[in-house]
Amino acid sequence: MPNGYSSVVWVEHTEIVGEEKPLHQVFKDYVASGSAFGATRWVSLLQRQCERLASELARNIADLGVIRTPEARTNMMKLSQRMITSFSANISASGSQSWTSLSETTEDTIRVTTRKNTDPGQPSGVILTAVSTSWLPFNHQKVFELLADEQQRCQLEIMSSGGSLHEVAHIANGSHPKNCISLLRINAASNSSQNVELMLQESSTHPDGGSLVVFATVDVDAIQVTMSGEDPSYIPLLPLGFAIFPAANPSAAATSAAGSGDGQSSPAGNADEPASGCLLTVGMQVLASAVPSAKLNLSSVTAINSHVCNAVHQITAALKGAGASGAAEPAAAASE
């Protein structure tokens, strides 16, 4: 355009997957509404990526903490981008990975998969990944704020391991204050001045595109390499995190559809349930064995399954404890 901006018109034609790879019930309404793969979502992701790119190219932004040079800033952003890309690819069911359900019940969405890695950029060995998606009766932004705030997240025992977090570097990469990259020092009782643990975190949100909070532990030597301007592509990362998307109550939609199918009026779900909330996906990865040829131990599967379940439980409990301000609007009952 003459003013230097770009006008984007995006039209999306989406084909819903067939019976050979059916959607889990928790996703059906979200996908059918167009929210998952529709043009609005893709445009929002494009807007968010443009914001991030503008931040990466900027040279007049005053970052906080230990980042001293433009080269260090660029490297930190590249390292964080690789972390996001790795997390998204490894929790996705759209690739060639084979996922296994740990339960036959339709309510349980936990799936696990393994891969043997010898490539640089990730730990070498057998990597076990677990993913679970739950619908929560809480506002999408409230859930994001809880998980993106490292101090609030430390209140979740399953996510903190008894330690606190202190931000030592901060890169803003978007208009929202929580669109940022943080380098956090893990303050654990086992740490000393000679043994410092660090965590790289990126959080990102957009009203139409949902939100991400992804983090990975990194050692001090790796960060020093990154800050010196050297290539950070070989630094091993094993990220975990959360994806949060605004979504209608699946049970309310199912109840409404059932009522319309038999010609009888039916309330849209339980009147005590909110009509809207969010889908929370929890993705965790662990190095089950440092030997790529090793066989997976059942205890590793049991442990990561328990970890995911406890994380969802503690997040839900924390949101309930935050009071009604975090809850979505209740569904309106049908008139008698």
Short mmCIF file of C-alpha atoms in Angstrom, two decimals:
data_model
loop_
_atom_site.label_atom_id
_atom_site.label_comp_id
_atom_site.label_asym_id
_atom_site.label_seq_id
_atom_site.Cartn_x
_atom_site.Cartn_y
_atom_site.Cartn_z
CA MET A 1 0.00 0.00 0.00
CA PRO A 2 1.18 3.61 -0.56
CA ASN A 3 1.61 4.23 3.17
CA GLY A 4 4.03 1.33 3.52
CA TYR A 5 1.56 -1.01 5.21
CA SER A 6 0.20 -4.29 3.83
CA SER A 7 -3.44 -5.20 3.38
CA VAL A 8 -4.13 -8.91 3.84
CA VAL A 9 -7.36 -10.59 2.75
CA TRP A 10 -7.38 -14.21 3.86
CA VAL A 11 -10.03 -16.71 2.80
CA GLU A 12 -9.76 -20.18 4.26
CA HIS A 13 -11.43 -23.36 2.99
CA THR A 14 -11.18 -26.05 5.63
CA GLU A 15 -11.83 -29.75 5.22
CA ILE A 16 -12.71 -31.45 8.49
CA VAL A 17 -10.86 -34.75 8.97
CA GLY A 18 -12.81 -37.89 8.19
CA GLU A 19 -13.58 -41.02 10.11
CA GLU A 20 -10.12 -42.47 9.49
CA LYS A 21 -8.72 -39.94 11.99
CA PRO A 22 -11.66 -38.72 14.07
CA LEU A 23 -11.44 -35.68 16.30
CA HIS A 24 -11.65 -36.08 20.04
CA GLN A 25 -14.94 -34.75 21.43
CA VAL A 26 -13.21 -31.91 23.28
CA PHE A 27 -12.06 -30.39 19.95
CA LYS A 28 -15.12 -30.94 17.74
CA ASP A 29 -16.97 -27.70 18.42
CA TYR A 30 -13.78 -25.66 18.37
CA VAL A 31 -12.81 -27.01 14.95
CA ALA A 32 -16.35 -26.90 13.52
CA SER A 33 -16.72 -23.24 14.51
CA GLY A 34 -13.74 -22.28 12.35
CA SER A 35 -11.79 -21.02 15.36
CA ALA A 36 -9.06 -23.65 15.00
CA PHE A 37 -8.19 -23.33 11.31
CA GLY A 38 -10.26 -20.40 10.05
CA ALA A 39 -8.98 -17.24 8.38
CA THR A 40 -9.42 -15.15 11.54
CA ARG A 41 -6.96 -17.33 13.41
CA TRP A 42 -4.38 -17.36 10.61
CA VAL A 43 -4.51 -13.57 10.26
CA SER A 44 -4.08 -13.17 14.02
CA LEU A 45 -1.02 -15.43 13.90
CA LEU A 46 0.36 -13.38 11.01
CA GLN A 47 -0.15 -10.18 13.02
CA ARG A 48 1.57 -11.70 16.02
CA GLN A 49 4.52 -12.93 13.95
CA CYS A 50 4.90 -9.49 12.36
CA GLU A 51 5.06 -7.95 15.84
CA ARG A 52 7.73 -10.42 16.83
CA LEU A 53 9.76 -9.81 13.66
CA ALA A 54 9.57 -6.03 14.17
CA SER A 55 10.91 -6.51 17.69
CA GLU A 56 13.75 -8.71 16.45
CA LEU A 57 14.80 -6.09 13.89
CA ALA A 58 14.51 -3.15 16.29
CA ARG A 59 17.71 -1.61 17.63
CA ASN A 60 16.30 1.13 19.84
CA ILE A 61 14.50 -1.00 22.46
CA ALA A 62 15.84 -0.88 26.00
CA ASP A 63 15.76 -4.47 27.28
CA LEU A 64 16.01 -5.31 30.94
CA GLY A 65 18.68 -7.38 32.65
CA VAL A 66 21.85 -9.01 31.40
CA ILE A 67 21.35 -8.50 27.64
CA ARG A 68 24.06 -6.01 26.66
CA THR A 69 24.35 -6.07 22.86
CA PRO A 70 22.05 -6.27 19.81
CA GLU A 71 23.75 -9.55 18.86
CA ALA A 72 22.94 -11.06 22.25
CA ARG A 73 19.33 -9.91 21.89
CA THR A 74 19.00 -11.42 18.41
CA ASN A 75 20.50 -14.71 19.59
CA MET A 76 18.15 -14.90 22.58
CA MET A 77 15.18 -14.37 20.29
CA LYS A 78 16.44 -17.05 17.88
CA LEU A 79 16.93 -19.50 20.74
CA SER A 80 13.43 -18.79 22.04
CA GLN A 81 11.91 -19.12 18.56
CA ARG A 82 13.53 -22.53 18.20
CA MET A 83 12.10 -23.49 21.59
CA ILE A 84 8.57 -22.48 20.47
CA THR A 85 8.95 -24.29 17.14
CA SER A 86 10.21 -27.46 18.82
CA PHE A 87 7.41 -27.44 21.39
CA SER A 88 4.71 -26.91 18.76
CA ALA A 89 6.07 -29.63 16.48
CA ASN A 90 6.52 -32.21 19.21
CA ILE A 91 3.06 -31.89 20.78
CA SER A 92 1.27 -31.89 17.42
CA ALA A 93 -0.73 -34.85 16.13
CA SER A 94 -0.52 -33.65 12.53
CA GLY A 95 2.91 -35.15 11.83
CA SER A 96 4.10 -38.72 11.53
CA GLN A 97 4.25 -39.32 15.28
CA SER A 98 2.14 -42.16 16.63
CA TRP A 99 0.27 -41.26 19.82
CA THR A 100 -1.04 -43.72 22.40
CA SER A 101 -3.98 -43.10 24.72
CA LEU A 102 -3.43 -44.09 28.34
CA SER A 103 -7.13 -44.65 28.97
CA GLU A 104 -10.14 -45.90 27.04
CA THR A 105 -12.50 -43.32 28.55
CA THR A 106 -13.59 -40.48 26.27
CA GLU A 107 -13.05 -37.93 29.06
CA ASP A 108 -9.33 -38.69 29.29
CA THR A 109 -7.35 -36.84 26.61
CA ILE A 110 -3.82 -37.75 27.73
CA ARG A 111 -1.72 -39.11 24.87
CA VAL A 112 1.94 -40.13 24.91
CA THR A 113 4.56 -40.70 22.24
CA THR A 114 8.28 -41.42 22.15
CA ARG A 115 11.05 -40.56 19.76
CA LYS A 116 14.73 -41.45 19.59
CA ASN A 117 16.86 -38.37 19.07
CA THR A 118 20.49 -38.06 18.04
CA ASP A 119 20.25 -34.65 16.35
CA PRO A 120 21.74 -31.48 17.87
CA GLY A 121 19.39 -28.96 19.42
CA GLN A 122 17.66 -31.53 21.64
CA PRO A 123 18.99 -33.94 24.27
CA SER A 124 20.28 -37.19 22.80
CA GLY A 125 18.32 -40.28 23.82
CA VAL A 126 14.74 -41.48 24.18
CA ILE A 127 12.34 -38.56 24.66
CA LEU A 128 8.89 -39.19 26.11
CA THR A 129 6.16 -36.64 25.37
CA ALA A 130 2.74 -36.39 27.01
CA VAL A 131 -0.08 -34.06 25.96
CA SER A 132 -3.51 -33.45 27.44
CA THR A 133 -6.29 -30.99 26.55
CA SER A 134 -9.07 -30.01 28.94
CA TRP A 135 -11.94 -27.56 28.71
CA LEU A 136 -11.86 -25.18 31.68
CA PRO A 137 -14.73 -22.92 32.80
CA PHE A 138 -12.43 -19.91 33.06
CA ASN A 139 -11.70 -16.91 30.88
CA HIS A 140 -8.87 -17.56 28.43
CA GLN A 141 -6.92 -14.46 29.47
CA LYS A 142 -7.19 -15.29 33.18
CA VAL A 143 -5.69 -18.72 32.56
CA PHE A 144 -2.94 -17.18 30.44
CA GLU A 145 -2.10 -14.59 33.10
CA LEU A 146 -1.77 -17.29 35.75
CA LEU A 147 0.58 -19.42 33.66
CA ALA A 148 2.61 -16.58 32.09
CA ASP A 149 3.38 -14.99 35.45
CA GLU A 150 6.32 -16.95 36.81
CA GLN A 151 5.58 -15.86 40.38
CA GLN A 152 1.98 -17.08 40.22
CA ARG A 153 3.07 -20.28 38.48
CA CYS A 154 5.50 -20.97 41.32
CA GLN A 155 2.48 -21.31 43.59
CA LEU A 156 1.68 -24.51 41.68
CA GLU A 157 3.75 -27.11 43.49
CA ILE A 158 3.91 -29.44 40.50
CA MET A 159 5.46 -26.69 38.34
CA SER A 160 7.94 -25.17 40.80
CA SER A 161 9.73 -28.14 42.45
CA GLY A 162 9.87 -26.08 45.61
CA GLY A 163 11.84 -23.18 44.12
CA SER A 164 11.08 -19.61 43.11
CA LEU A 165 11.97 -17.76 39.91
CA HIS A 166 13.74 -14.43 39.43
CA GLU A 167 13.82 -12.65 36.07
CA VAL A 168 17.36 -11.70 35.02
CA ALA A 169 16.60 -10.68 31.41
CA HIS A 170 13.49 -9.49 29.59
CA ILE A 171 12.79 -8.88 25.89
CA ALA A 172 9.47 -7.31 24.92
CA ASN A 173 8.32 -8.58 21.53
CA GLY A 174 4.75 -7.36 21.15
CA SER A 175 2.16 -4.79 22.16
CA HIS A 176 0.76 -6.90 25.01
CA PRO A 177 2.96 -6.66 28.14
CA LYS A 178 3.09 -10.45 28.38
CA ASN A 179 4.28 -10.87 24.78
CA CYS A 180 7.86 -11.31 25.86
CA ILE A 181 10.90 -13.51 26.35
CA SER A 182 12.31 -13.93 29.84
CA LEU A 183 15.45 -15.49 31.22
CA LEU A 184 14.72 -16.69 34.73
CA ARG A 185 17.02 -17.83 37.49
CA ILE A 186 15.69 -20.83 39.40
CA ASN A 187 16.11 -20.22 43.11
CA ALA A 188 16.19 -23.73 44.53
CA ALA A 189 17.66 -24.90 47.82
CA SER A 190 20.02 -27.21 45.93
CA ASN A 191 21.52 -24.33 43.92
CA SER A 192 24.74 -22.60 44.87
CA SER A 193 26.88 -19.87 43.36
CA GLN A 194 28.71 -22.58 41.42
CA ASN A 195 25.52 -24.39 40.37
CA VAL A 196 23.02 -21.95 38.88
CA GLU A 197 19.96 -23.16 36.97
CA LEU A 198 18.27 -20.97 34.39
CA MET A 199 14.97 -21.14 32.54
CA LEU A 200 14.14 -19.61 29.17
CA GLN A 201 10.47 -18.64 28.82
CA GLU A 202 8.39 -17.09 26.07
CA SER A 203 4.77 -16.06 26.47
CA SER A 204 2.54 -14.87 23.67
CA THR A 205 -1.13 -13.92 23.40
CA HIS A 206 -3.58 -12.53 20.86
CA PRO A 207 -7.36 -12.05 21.25
CA ASP A 208 -8.14 -14.20 18.19
CA GLY A 209 -5.09 -16.46 18.06
CA GLY A 210 -4.98 -17.89 21.55
CA SER A 211 -2.00 -17.93 23.87
CA LEU A 212 1.23 -19.85 24.45
CA VAL A 213 3.50 -20.16 27.46
CA VAL A 214 6.59 -22.27 26.75
CA PHE A 215 9.73 -22.73 28.81
CA ALA A 216 12.85 -24.88 29.02
CA THR A 217 15.78 -25.16 31.40
CA VAL A 218 19.15 -24.06 30.05
CA ASP A 219 22.59 -24.11 31.62
CA VAL A 220 24.71 -21.04 32.27
CA ASP A 221 27.37 -21.99 29.71
CA ALA A 222 24.73 -22.17 26.97
CA ILE A 223 23.43 -18.71 27.85
CA GLN A 224 26.96 -17.31 27.90
CA VAL A 225 27.48 -18.68 24.38
CA THR A 226 24.21 -17.06 23.31
CA MET A 227 25.11 -13.71 24.88
CA SER A 228 28.52 -13.71 23.21
CA GLY A 229 26.89 -13.73 19.78
CA GLU A 230 27.87 -17.30 18.86
CA ASP A 231 25.52 -19.68 17.07
CA PRO A 232 22.96 -21.02 19.61
CA SER A 233 21.45 -23.65 17.28
CA TYR A 234 23.24 -26.59 18.92
CA ILE A 235 22.09 -25.76 22.47
CA PRO A 236 19.86 -28.66 23.61
CA LEU A 237 16.31 -27.67 24.55
CA LEU A 238 13.48 -29.86 25.83
CA PRO A 239 10.57 -27.44 26.21
CA LEU A 240 7.28 -27.89 27.99
CA GLY A 241 4.37 -25.52 28.21
CA PHE A 242 0.76 -24.59 27.68
CA ALA A 243 -1.51 -23.56 24.83
CA ILE A 244 -4.74 -21.76 25.76
CA PHE A 245 -7.62 -20.99 23.39
CA PRO A 246 -11.02 -19.38 24.04
CA ALA A 247 -13.75 -21.96 23.43
CA ALA A 248 -17.43 -22.59 24.05
CA ASN A 249 -18.54 -25.21 26.54
CA PRO A 250 -18.50 -28.53 24.61
CA SER A 251 -21.11 -30.12 26.87
CA ALA A 252 -23.44 -27.14 26.44
CA ALA A 253 -23.19 -27.39 22.66
CA ALA A 254 -23.80 -31.14 22.76
CA THR A 255 -26.87 -30.72 24.96
CA SER A 256 -28.25 -27.99 22.73
CA ALA A 257 -27.74 -30.12 19.62
CA ALA A 258 -29.43 -33.09 21.25
CA GLY A 259 -32.43 -30.96 22.12
CA SER A 260 -32.80 -29.55 18.63
CA GLY A 261 -32.53 -33.02 17.10
CA ASP A 262 -35.74 -34.37 18.66
CA GLY A 263 -37.77 -31.23 18.24
CA GLN A 264 -37.83 -30.54 21.97
CA SER A 265 -36.50 -27.35 23.50
CA SER A 266 -33.46 -27.92 25.67
CA PRO A 267 -31.30 -25.65 27.78
CA ALA A 268 -27.76 -25.12 26.51
CA GLY A 269 -26.14 -27.35 29.09
CA ASN A 270 -26.32 -27.03 32.85
CA ALA A 271 -27.40 -23.56 33.96
CA ASP A 272 -24.59 -23.60 36.53
CA GLU A 273 -21.95 -24.13 33.85
CA PRO A 274 -20.46 -21.19 31.96
CA ALA A 275 -21.31 -20.95 28.28
CA SER A 276 -17.70 -20.15 27.42
CA GLY A 277 -14.28 -20.86 28.80
CA CYS A 278 -11.08 -22.12 27.25
CA LEU A 279 -9.23 -25.17 26.03
CA LEU A 280 -6.01 -25.75 27.94
CA THR A 281 -3.39 -28.00 26.38
CA VAL A 282 -0.55 -29.14 28.62
CA GLY A 283 2.54 -30.49 26.86
CA MET A 284 5.43 -32.09 28.74
CA GLN A 285 8.63 -33.76 27.58
CA VAL A 286 11.20 -35.74 29.54
CA LEU A 287 14.42 -37.49 28.63
CA ALA A 288 13.46 -41.05 29.52
CA SER A 289 16.93 -42.40 28.70
CA ALA A 290 20.18 -40.86 27.50
CA VAL A 291 20.75 -43.95 25.35
CA PRO A 292 18.91 -43.64 22.00
CA SER A 293 18.62 -47.43 21.64
CA ALA A 294 17.14 -47.96 25.12
CA LYS A 295 13.65 -49.32 25.64
CA LEU A 296 11.05 -47.17 27.36
CA ASN A 297 10.50 -47.92 31.03
CA LEU A 298 6.85 -48.14 32.10
CA SER A 299 7.64 -46.14 35.23
CA SER A 300 8.53 -43.14 33.03
CA VAL A 301 5.09 -43.28 31.41
CA THR A 302 3.39 -43.55 34.80
CA ALA A 303 5.38 -40.61 36.15
CA ILE A 304 4.68 -38.23 33.25
CA ASN A 305 0.99 -39.21 33.24
CA SER A 306 0.78 -38.35 36.94
CA HIS A 307 2.66 -35.10 36.35
CA VAL A 308 0.24 -33.95 33.63
CA CYS A 309 -2.84 -34.89 35.69
CA ASN A 310 -1.51 -33.08 38.76
CA ALA A 311 -0.66 -29.99 36.70
CA VAL A 312 -4.21 -29.72 35.33
CA HIS A 313 -5.67 -30.32 38.80
CA GLN A 314 -3.49 -27.66 40.45
CA ILE A 315 -4.14 -25.11 37.69
CA THR A 316 -7.89 -25.64 38.05
CA ALA A 317 -7.69 -25.37 41.84
CA ALA A 318 -5.64 -22.15 41.61
CA LEU A 319 -8.16 -20.59 39.23
CA LYS A 320 -11.06 -21.56 41.47
CA GLY A 321 -9.22 -20.06 44.41
CA ALA A 322 -8.76 -16.81 42.50
CA GLY A 323 -12.50 -16.19 42.84
CA ALA A 324 -15.34 -15.39 40.51
CA SER A 325 -13.33 -12.76 38.63
CA GLY A 326 -11.56 -15.53 36.75
CA ALA A 327 -14.71 -17.42 35.81
CA ALA A 328 -16.43 -17.10 32.48
CA GLU A 329 -20.02 -15.93 32.19
CA PRO A 330 -22.58 -18.58 33.21
CA ALA A 331 -24.78 -20.08 30.56
CA ALA A 332 -28.28 -18.65 30.37
CA ALA A 333 -30.93 -21.25 31.10
CA ALA A 334 -33.73 -21.60 28.59
CA SER A 335 -37.03 -20.05 29.59
CA GLU A 336 -39.67 -22.44 30.78
#
